[in-house]
CSV table of C-alpha atoms in Angstrom, one decimal:
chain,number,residue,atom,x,y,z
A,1,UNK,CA,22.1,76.3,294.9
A,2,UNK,CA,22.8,79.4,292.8
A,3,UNK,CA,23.6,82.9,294.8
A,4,UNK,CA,20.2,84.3,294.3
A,5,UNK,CA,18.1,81.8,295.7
A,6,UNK,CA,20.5,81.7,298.7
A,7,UNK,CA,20.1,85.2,299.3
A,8,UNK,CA,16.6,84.6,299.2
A,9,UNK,CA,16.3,82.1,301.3
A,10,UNK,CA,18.2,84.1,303.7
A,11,UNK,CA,16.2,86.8,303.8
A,12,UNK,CA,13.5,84.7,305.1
A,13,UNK,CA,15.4,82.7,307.5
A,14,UNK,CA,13.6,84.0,310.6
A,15,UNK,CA,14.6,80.9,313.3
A,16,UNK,CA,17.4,79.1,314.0
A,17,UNK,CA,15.6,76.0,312.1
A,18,UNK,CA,15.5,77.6,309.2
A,19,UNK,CA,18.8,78.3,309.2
A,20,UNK,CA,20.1,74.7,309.9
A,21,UNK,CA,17.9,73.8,306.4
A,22,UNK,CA,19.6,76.4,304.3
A,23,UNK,CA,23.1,75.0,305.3
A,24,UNK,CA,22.2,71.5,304.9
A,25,UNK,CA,20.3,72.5,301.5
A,26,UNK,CA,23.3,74.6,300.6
A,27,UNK,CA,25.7,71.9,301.4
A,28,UNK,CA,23.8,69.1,299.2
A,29,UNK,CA,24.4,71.6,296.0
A,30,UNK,CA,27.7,72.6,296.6
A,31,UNK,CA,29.9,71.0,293.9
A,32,UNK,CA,33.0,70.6,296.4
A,33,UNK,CA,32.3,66.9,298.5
A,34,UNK,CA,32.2,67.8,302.1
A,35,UNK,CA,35.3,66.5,303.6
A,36,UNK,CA,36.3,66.4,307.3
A,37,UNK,CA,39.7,67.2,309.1
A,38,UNK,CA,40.6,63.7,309.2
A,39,UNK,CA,39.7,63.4,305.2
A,40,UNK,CA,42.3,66.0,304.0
A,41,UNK,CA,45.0,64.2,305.9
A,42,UNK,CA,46.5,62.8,303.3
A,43,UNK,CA,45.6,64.8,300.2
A,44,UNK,CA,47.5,67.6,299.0
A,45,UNK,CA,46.3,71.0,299.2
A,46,UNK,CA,46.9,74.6,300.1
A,47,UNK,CA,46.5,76.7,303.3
A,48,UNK,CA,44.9,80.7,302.6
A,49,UNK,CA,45.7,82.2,305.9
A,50,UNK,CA,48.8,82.9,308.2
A,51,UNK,CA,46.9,85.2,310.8
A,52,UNK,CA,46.2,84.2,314.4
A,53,UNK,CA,43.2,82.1,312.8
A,54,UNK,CA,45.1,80.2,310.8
A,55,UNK,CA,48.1,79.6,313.4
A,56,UNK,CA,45.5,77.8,315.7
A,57,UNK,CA,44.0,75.7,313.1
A,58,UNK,CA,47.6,74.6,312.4
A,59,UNK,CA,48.1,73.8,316.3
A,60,UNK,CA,44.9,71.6,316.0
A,61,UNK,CA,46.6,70.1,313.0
A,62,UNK,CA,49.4,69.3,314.9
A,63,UNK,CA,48.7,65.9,316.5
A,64,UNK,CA,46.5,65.3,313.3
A,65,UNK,CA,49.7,65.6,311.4
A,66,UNK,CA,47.4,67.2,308.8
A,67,UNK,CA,50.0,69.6,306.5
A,68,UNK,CA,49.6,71.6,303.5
A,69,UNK,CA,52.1,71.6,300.9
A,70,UNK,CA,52.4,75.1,301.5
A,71,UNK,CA,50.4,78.4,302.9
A,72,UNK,CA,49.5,81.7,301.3
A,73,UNK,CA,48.7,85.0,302.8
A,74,UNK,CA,48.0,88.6,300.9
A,75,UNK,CA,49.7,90.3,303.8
A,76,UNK,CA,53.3,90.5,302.4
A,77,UNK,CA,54.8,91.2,305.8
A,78,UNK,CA,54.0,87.6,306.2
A,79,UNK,CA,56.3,86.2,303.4
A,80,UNK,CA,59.0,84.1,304.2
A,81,UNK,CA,57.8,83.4,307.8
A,82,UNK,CA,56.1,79.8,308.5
A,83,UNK,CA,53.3,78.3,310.8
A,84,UNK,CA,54.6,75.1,312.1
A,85,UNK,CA,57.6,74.7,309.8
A,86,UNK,CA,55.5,75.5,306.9
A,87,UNK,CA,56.6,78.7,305.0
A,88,UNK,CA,54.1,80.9,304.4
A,89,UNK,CA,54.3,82.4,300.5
A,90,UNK,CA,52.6,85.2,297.9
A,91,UNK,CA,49.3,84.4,296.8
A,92,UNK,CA,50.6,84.3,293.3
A,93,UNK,CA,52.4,81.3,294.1
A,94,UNK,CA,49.2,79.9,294.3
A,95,UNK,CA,47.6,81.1,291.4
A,96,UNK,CA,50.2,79.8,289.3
A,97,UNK,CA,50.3,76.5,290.7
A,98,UNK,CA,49.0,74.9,287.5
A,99,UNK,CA,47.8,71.5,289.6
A,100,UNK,CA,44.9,73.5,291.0
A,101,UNK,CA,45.3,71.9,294.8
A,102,UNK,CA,42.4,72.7,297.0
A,103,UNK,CA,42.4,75.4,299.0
A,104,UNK,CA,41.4,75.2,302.6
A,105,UNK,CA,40.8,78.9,304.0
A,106,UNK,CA,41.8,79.5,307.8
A,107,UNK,CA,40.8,83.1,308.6
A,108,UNK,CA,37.7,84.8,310.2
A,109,UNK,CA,36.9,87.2,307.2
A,110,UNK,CA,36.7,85.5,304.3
A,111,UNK,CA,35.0,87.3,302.1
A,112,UNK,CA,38.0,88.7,299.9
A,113,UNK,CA,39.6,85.3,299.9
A,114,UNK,CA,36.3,83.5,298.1
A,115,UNK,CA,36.0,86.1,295.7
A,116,UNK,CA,39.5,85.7,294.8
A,117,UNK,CA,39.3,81.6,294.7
A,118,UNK,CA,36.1,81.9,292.6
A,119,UNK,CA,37.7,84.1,290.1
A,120,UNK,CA,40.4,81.4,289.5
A,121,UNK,CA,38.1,78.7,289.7
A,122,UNK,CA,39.8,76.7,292.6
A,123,UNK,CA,38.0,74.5,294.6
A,124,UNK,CA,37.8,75.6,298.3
A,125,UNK,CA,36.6,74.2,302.0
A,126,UNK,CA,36.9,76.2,305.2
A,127,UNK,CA,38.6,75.9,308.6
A,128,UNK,CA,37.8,76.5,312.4
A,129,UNK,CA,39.7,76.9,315.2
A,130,UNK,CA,39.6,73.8,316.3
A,131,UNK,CA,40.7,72.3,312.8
A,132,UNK,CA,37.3,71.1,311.3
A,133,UNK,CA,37.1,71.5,308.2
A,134,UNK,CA,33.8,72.1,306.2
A,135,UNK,CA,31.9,73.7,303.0
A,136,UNK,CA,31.2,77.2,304.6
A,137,UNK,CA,32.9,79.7,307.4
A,138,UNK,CA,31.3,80.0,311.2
A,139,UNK,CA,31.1,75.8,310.7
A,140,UNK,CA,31.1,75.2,314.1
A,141,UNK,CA,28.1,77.0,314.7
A,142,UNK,CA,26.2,74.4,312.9
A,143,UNK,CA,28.1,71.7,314.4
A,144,UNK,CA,26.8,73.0,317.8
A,145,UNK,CA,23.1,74.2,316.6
A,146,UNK,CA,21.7,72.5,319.5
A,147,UNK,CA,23.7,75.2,322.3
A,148,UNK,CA,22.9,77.9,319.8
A,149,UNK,CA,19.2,76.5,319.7
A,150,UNK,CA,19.3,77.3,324.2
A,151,UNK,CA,20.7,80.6,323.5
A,152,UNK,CA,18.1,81.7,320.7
A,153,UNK,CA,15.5,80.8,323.5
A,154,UNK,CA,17.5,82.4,326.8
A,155,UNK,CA,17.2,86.1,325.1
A,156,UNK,CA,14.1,87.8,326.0
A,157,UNK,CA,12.6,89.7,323.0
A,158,UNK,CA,12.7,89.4,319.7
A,159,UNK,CA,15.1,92.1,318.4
A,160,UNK,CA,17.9,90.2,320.3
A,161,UNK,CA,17.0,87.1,318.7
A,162,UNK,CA,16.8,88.8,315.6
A,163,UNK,CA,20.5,90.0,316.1
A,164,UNK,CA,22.2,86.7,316.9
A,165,UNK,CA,20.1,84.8,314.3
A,166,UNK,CA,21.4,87.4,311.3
A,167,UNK,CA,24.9,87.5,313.0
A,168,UNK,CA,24.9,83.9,312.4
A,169,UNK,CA,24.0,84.7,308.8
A,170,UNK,CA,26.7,87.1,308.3
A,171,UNK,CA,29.3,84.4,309.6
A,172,UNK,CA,28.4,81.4,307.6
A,173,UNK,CA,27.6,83.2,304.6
A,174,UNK,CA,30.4,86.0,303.9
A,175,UNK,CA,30.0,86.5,300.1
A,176,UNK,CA,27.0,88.9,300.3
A,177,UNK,CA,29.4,91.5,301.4
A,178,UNK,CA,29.4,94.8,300.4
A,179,UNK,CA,33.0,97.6,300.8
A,180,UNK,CA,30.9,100.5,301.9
A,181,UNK,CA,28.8,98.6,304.3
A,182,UNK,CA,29.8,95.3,305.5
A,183,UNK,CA,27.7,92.0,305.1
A,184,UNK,CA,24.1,93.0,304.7
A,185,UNK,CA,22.8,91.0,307.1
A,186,UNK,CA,24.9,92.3,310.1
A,187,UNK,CA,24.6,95.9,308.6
A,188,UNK,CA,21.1,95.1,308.9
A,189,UNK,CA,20.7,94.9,312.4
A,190,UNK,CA,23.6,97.0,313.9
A,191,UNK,CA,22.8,99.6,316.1
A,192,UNK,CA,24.8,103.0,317.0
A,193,UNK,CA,25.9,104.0,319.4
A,194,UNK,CA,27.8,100.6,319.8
A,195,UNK,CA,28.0,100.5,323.4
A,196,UNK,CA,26.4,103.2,325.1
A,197,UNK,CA,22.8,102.9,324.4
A,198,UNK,CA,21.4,105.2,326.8
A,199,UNK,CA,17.9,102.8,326.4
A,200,UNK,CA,20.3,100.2,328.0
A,201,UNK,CA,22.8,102.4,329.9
A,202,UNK,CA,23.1,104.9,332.5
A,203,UNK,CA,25.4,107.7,333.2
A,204,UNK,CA,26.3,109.0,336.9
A,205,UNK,CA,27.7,112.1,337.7
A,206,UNK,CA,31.6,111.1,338.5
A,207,UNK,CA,32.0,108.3,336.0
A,208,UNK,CA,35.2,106.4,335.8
A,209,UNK,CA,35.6,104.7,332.5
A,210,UNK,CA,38.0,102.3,331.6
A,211,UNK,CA,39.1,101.6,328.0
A,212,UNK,CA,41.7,98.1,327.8
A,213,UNK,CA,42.7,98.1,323.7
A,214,UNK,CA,42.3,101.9,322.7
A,215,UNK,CA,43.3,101.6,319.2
A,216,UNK,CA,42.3,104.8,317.9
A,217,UNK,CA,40.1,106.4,320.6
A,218,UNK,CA,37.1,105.7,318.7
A,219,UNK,CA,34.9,104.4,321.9
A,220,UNK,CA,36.4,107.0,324.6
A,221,UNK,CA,34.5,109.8,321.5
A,222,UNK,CA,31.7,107.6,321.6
A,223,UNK,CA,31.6,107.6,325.8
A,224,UNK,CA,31.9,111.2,326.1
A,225,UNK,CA,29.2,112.5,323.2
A,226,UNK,CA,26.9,109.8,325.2
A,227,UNK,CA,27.4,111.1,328.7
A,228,UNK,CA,26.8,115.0,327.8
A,229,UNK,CA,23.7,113.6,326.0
A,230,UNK,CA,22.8,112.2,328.9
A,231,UNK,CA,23.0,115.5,330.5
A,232,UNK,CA,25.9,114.6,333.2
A,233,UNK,CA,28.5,117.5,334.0
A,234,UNK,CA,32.4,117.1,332.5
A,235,UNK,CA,33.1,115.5,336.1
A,236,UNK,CA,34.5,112.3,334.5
A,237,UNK,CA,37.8,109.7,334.9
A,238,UNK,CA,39.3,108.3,331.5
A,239,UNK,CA,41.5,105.9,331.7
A,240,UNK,CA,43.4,104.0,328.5
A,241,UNK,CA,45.4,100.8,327.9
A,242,UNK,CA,47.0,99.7,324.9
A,243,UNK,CA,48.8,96.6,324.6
A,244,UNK,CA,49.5,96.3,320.9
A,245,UNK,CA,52.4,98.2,320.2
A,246,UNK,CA,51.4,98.9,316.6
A,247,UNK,CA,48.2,100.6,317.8
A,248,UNK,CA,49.8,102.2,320.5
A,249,UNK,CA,52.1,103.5,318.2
C-alpha cells in the first residue's frame, strides 16, 4: 500500500473497525513477512533502541532467549553500555554493516528511526513491551482490539471517541509526522489548555495543587493563567516534586 493511499484511508477511518481493516490491509502489502517474537529467535538481526522501551523488550526476551547480534542507539551517552549483556553501539555501526540484518525497533517514538531505516533501505519490524514483534508500532493495540473496541463504546460523546480513535492512529502509524507539529492526527485533535479545561474543571478559592514530575514548570504556568481566568483571588498552595535529577537539575 503506497503512503498516499494510507493517508487516505486514514483520514476516513472514523471507527475502530475501520481501523482494524487498514492494519490488516496495510499488513497484506507490506513487503517485510510478518514475523512473531518466537520467529526471530533464531535469525540474526539488529536491535534500534537502548531507552527504557527497549530495556523491557529485552527483559521479555529474556526467557525467550531471543538476542540480537548487537543494539544501536543515536543517543551517544548510550555507547558502550549494554541491555542484558548486549553492548549497545553508534548507529553507524549499523549502516555499515554490509549484511543488511533486519532491524527490529524497540522505542515508543519511532518516527525518526523509520525515516532513517527507509533511507538505507533496511528491512524493519517493530517491538512492544511485552516482546511481540510485528509490521507497525502501538502492535499491541491491535492485538487487543476487542478491549479497545469496550472502551471506544464506554466514552460518552463523540469528540472523546474521536480522540482515542486518532490517538490510536498517531501510534500505529508514526511516519506522517511532521517537526513543527507532531503527527497530524494527534495534532489534530489536541486541545489546550492540556489539563485545566475550565469546560471540565473548577477552581475554588484556596486551591492546593500538587505537581509530582515538574520538569520545567510548564503545567504550574498553565495552573495559574487558568485559575485567574477563572476569576479566583491569588489565595493558592503550589507544591513541586521532582524525582529525576536531570530535570531537577
Amino acid at each position: 500500500m503506497k503512503k498516499a493511499e494510507l493517508f487516505r484511508r486514514l483520514l476516513r477511518t472514523k471507527a475502530p473497525d475501520h481501523l482494524w481493516k487498514v492494519v490488516e490491509d496495510y499488513s497484506l502489502s507490506c513487503p517485510v513477512k510478518p514475523l512473531g517474537v518466537m520467529d526471530i529467535r533464531n535469525r540474526d538481526f539488529v536491535l534500534y533502541g537502548a531507552g527504557a522501551f527497549a530495556r523491557d523488550v529485552m527483559a521479555s526476551w529474556k526467557a525467550l532467549r531471543v538476542n540480537p547480534r548487537y543494539c544501536v542507539d543515536a543517543d551517544n551517552r548510550k555507547w558502550g553500555t549494554s541491555i542484558e549483556t548486549i553492548l549497545v553501539q553508534n548507529p553507524q555501526v549499523l549502516w555499515n554493516d554490509r549484511s543488511q540484518p533486519l532491524v527490529v525497533v524497540a522505542a515508543m517514538s519511532v518516527h525518526d528511526i523509520e525515516r532513517h531505516l527507509d533511507n538505507k533501505g533496511l528491512n524493519y519490524l517493530f517491538a512492544e513491551r511485552d516482546g511481540d514483534v510485528a509490521l507497525i508500532p502501538g502492535n499491541w493495540i491491535y492485538r487487543n482490539r476487542e478491549k479497545f473496541n469496550q472502551l471506544y463504546e464506554c466514552l460518552s460523546d463523540d469528540f472523546s471517541r474521536h480522540v482515542l480513535l486518532n490517538v490510536a492512529i498517531s501510534r500505529m502509524f508514526q511516519g506522517f509526522n511532521f517537526s513543527m507539529m507532531g503527527n497530524i492526527f494527534s495534532s489534530g485533535v489536541t486541545t489546550l489548555p492540556q489539563y485545566f479545561d475550565l469546560g471540565l474543571v473548577s477552581f475554588e478559592e484556596h486551591e492546593v495543587f500538587v505537581d509530582c514530575g515538574v520538569f520545567d514548570a510548564d503545567t504550574i504556568v498553565s495552573f495559574v493563567k487558568c485559575y485567574h481566568a477563572a476569576k479566583c483571588s491569588e489565595n493558592y498552595e503550589i507544591y513541586v516534586y521532582e524525582a529525576d535529577y536531570e530535570n531537577y537539575l
